[in-house]
Tab-separated table of C-alpha atoms in Angstrom:
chain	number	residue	atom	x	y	z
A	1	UNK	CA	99.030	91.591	75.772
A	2	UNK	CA	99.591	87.897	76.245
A	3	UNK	CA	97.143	85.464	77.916
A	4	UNK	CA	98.337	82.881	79.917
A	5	UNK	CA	101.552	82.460	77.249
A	6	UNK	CA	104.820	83.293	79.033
A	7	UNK	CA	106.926	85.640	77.845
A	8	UNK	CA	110.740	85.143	77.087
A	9	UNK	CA	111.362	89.294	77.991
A	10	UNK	CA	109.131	91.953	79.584
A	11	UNK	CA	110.286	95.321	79.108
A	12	UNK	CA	109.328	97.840	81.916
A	13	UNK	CA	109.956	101.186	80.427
A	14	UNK	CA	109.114	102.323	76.723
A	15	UNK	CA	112.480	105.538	76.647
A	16	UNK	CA	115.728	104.577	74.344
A	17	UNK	CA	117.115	102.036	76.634
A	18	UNK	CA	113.716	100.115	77.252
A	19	UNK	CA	113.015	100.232	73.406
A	20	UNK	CA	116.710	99.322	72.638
A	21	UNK	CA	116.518	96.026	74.565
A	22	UNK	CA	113.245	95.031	73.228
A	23	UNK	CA	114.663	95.706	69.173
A	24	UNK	CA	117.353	93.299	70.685
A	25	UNK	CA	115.656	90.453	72.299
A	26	UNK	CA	113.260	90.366	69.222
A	27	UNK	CA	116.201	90.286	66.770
A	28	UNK	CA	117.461	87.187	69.150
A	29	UNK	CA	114.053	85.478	68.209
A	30	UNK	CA	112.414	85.816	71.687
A	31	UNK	CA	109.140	86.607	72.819
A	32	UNK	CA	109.083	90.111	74.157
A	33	UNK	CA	106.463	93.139	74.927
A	34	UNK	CA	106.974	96.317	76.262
A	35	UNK	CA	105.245	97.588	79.553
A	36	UNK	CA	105.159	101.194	80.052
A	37	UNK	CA	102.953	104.311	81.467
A	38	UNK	CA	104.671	106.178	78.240
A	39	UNK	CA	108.057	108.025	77.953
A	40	UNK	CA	107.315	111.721	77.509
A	41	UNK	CA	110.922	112.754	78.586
A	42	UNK	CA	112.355	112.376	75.250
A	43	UNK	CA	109.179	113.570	73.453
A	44	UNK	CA	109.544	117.388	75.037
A	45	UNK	CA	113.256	117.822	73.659
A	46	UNK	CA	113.751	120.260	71.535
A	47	UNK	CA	116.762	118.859	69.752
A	48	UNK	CA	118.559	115.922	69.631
A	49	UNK	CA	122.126	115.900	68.343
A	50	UNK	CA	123.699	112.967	69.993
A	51	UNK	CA	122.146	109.836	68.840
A	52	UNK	CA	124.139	107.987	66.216
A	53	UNK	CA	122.553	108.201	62.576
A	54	UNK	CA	119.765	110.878	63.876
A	55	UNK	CA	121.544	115.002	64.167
A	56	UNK	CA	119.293	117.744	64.413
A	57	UNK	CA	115.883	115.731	65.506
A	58	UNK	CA	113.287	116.719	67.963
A	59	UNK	CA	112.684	114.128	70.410
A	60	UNK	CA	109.326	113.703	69.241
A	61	UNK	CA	110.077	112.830	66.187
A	62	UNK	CA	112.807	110.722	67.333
A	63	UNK	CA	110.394	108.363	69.700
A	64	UNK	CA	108.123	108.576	66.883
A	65	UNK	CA	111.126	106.343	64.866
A	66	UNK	CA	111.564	104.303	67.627
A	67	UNK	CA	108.272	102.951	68.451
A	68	UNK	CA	107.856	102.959	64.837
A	69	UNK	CA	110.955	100.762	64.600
A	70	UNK	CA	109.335	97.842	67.102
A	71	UNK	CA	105.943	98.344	64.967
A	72	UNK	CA	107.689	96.821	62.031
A	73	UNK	CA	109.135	94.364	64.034
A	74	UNK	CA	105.806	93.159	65.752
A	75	UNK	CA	107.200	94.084	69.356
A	76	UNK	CA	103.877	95.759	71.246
A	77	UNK	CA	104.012	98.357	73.907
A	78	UNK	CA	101.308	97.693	76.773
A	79	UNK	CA	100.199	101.189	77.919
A	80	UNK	CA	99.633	101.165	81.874
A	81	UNK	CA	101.169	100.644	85.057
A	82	UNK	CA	103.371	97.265	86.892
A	83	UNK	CA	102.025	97.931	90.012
A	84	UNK	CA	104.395	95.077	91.270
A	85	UNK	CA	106.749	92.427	90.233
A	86	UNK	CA	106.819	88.486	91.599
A	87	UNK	CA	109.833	85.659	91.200
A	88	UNK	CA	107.938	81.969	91.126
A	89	UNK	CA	109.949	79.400	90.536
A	90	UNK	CA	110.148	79.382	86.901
A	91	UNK	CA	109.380	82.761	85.743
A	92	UNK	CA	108.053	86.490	86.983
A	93	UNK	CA	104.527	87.203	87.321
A	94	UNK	CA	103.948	90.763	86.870
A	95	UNK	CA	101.076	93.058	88.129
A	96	UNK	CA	100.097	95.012	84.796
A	97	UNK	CA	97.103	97.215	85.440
A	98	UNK	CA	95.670	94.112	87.593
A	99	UNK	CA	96.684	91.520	85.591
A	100	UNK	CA	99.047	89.302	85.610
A	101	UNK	CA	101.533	88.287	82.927
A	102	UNK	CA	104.427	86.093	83.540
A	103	UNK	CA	108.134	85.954	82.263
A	104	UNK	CA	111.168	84.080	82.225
A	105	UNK	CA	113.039	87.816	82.361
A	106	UNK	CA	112.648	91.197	83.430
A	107	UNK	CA	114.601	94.276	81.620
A	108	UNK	CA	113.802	97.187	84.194
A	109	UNK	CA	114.594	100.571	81.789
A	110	UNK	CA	112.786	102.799	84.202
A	111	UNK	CA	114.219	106.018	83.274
A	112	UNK	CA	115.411	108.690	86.158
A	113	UNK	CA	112.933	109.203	88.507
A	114	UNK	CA	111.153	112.743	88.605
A	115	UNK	CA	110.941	114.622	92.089
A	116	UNK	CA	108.253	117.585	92.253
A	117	UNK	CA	108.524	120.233	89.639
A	118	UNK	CA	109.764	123.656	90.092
A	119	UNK	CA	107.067	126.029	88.977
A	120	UNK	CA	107.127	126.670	85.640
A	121	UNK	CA	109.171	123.762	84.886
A	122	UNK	CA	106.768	121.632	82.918
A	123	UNK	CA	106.181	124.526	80.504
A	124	UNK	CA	109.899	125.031	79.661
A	125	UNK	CA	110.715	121.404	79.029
A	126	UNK	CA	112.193	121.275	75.683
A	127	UNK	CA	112.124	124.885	75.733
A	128	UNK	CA	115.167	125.606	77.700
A	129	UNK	CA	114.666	123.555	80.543
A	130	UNK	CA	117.092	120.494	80.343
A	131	UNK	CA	117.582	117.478	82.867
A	132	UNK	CA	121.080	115.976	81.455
A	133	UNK	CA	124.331	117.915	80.731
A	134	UNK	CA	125.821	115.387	79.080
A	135	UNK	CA	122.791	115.017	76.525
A	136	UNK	CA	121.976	118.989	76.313
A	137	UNK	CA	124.989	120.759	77.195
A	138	UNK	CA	125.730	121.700	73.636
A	139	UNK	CA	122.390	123.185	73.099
A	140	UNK	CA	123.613	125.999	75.721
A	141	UNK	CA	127.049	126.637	74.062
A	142	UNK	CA	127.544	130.683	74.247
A	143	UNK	CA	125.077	131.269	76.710
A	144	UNK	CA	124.185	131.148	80.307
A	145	UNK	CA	123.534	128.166	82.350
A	146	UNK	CA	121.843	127.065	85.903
A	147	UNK	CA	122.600	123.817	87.336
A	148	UNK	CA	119.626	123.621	89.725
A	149	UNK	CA	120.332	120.418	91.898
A	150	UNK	CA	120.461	119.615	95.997
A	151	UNK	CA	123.130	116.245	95.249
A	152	UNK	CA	126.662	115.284	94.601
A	153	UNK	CA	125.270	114.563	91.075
A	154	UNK	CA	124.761	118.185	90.321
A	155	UNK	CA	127.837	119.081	91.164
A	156	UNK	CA	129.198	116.788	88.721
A	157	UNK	CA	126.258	117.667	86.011
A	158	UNK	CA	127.352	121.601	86.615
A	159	UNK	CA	130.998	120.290	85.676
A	160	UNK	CA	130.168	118.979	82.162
A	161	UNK	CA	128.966	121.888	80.803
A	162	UNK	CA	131.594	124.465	81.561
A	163	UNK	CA	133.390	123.610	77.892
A	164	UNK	CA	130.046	124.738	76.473
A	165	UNK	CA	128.494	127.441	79.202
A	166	UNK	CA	128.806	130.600	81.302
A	167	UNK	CA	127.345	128.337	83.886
A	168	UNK	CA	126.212	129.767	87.247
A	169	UNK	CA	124.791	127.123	90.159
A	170	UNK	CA	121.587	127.398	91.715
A	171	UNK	CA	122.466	130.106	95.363
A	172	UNK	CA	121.793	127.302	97.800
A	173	UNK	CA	124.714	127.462	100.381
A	174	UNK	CA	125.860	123.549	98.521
A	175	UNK	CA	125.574	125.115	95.340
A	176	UNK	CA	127.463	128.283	96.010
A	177	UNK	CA	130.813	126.088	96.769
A	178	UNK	CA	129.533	124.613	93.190
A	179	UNK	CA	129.901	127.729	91.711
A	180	UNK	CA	132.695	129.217	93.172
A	181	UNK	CA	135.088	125.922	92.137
A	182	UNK	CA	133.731	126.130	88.741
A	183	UNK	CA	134.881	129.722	88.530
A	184	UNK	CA	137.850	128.811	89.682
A	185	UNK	CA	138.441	126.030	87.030
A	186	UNK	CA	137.590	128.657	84.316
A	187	UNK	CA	140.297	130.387	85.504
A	188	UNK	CA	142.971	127.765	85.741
A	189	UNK	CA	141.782	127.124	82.372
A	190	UNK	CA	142.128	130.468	80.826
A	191	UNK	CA	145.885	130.917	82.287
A	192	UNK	CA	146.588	127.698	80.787
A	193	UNK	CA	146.278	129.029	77.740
């Protein structure tokens, strides 16, 4: 971590996207570190097939290339917590762990936010349990599927899937309407063709 020396970019977040921007201001020729308490999301997948020029990766080894990728290009990732984030007149002065370290830009790559586990969940990460349809869909092609969710957003997740699933929503009164207009899409589908 830098001394008094102002960044150009501070990175809060160390997943794809945070990673990603930092590979990119560094190829621009700016000053950049990463700021993170770690991304273990990706680590606990079990595969990864949808990431251009990596098919059939865990996402272990895939964040393993990653922060391997910003090793060789001399970007550092600062393991700890911003505790808080200030705009002075000519740059940000971040909180890091109790110190402060100032930057002309902030690239917030936070990730999704993670609401209290369902027991049991924590185990099955990787294993089965999946947080993105879009991203993990295809690793439940054939079989059965729960959309556990109490938003909009699930609804929408539960959609995504059906090409791939027998998908079935969590019982909650919400998520039986969720289910029931799924099974009714299947349908449609099937007499179309």
């Amino acid at each position: 971590m830098l001394n008094n020396e102002v960044l150009d970019v501070a990175v809060v977040g160390s997943g794809p996207a945070g990673l990603s921007a930092a590979v990119n201001a560094k190829a621009m020729n700016l000053n950049v570190e990463v700021f993170s308490v770690g991304s273990e999301q990706l680590r606990k997948g079990e595969r990864v097939d949808n990431y251009l020029g990596f098919y059939n990766i865990t996402g272990e080894s895939l964040m393993n290339r990653f922060t391997e990728h910003l090793s060789k290009m001399n970007v550092s990732i600062n393991k700890g917590k911003v505790l808080d984030v200030l705009k002075s007149k000519d740059y940000f002065m971040i909180n890091f762990n109790g110190n402060i370290v100032k930057s002309k830009t902030i690239i917030l790559a936070v990730g999704a936010s993670k609401i209290k586990s369902i027991k049991g969940e924590e185990d099955l990460l990787g294993k089965g349990v999946s947080y993105c349809a879009v991203c993990d869909g295809m690793l439940y092609k054939e079989k059965s599927a729960v959309v556990i969710g109490l938003t909009k957003e699930s609804y929408e997740e539960a959609n995504l899937p059906v090409s791939y699933t027998h998908l079935r929503a969590h019982e909650t009164p919400e998520h039986l309407v969720c289910r029931l207009l799924l099974e009714k899409k299947k349908k449609k589908k099937k007499k179309k063709k």
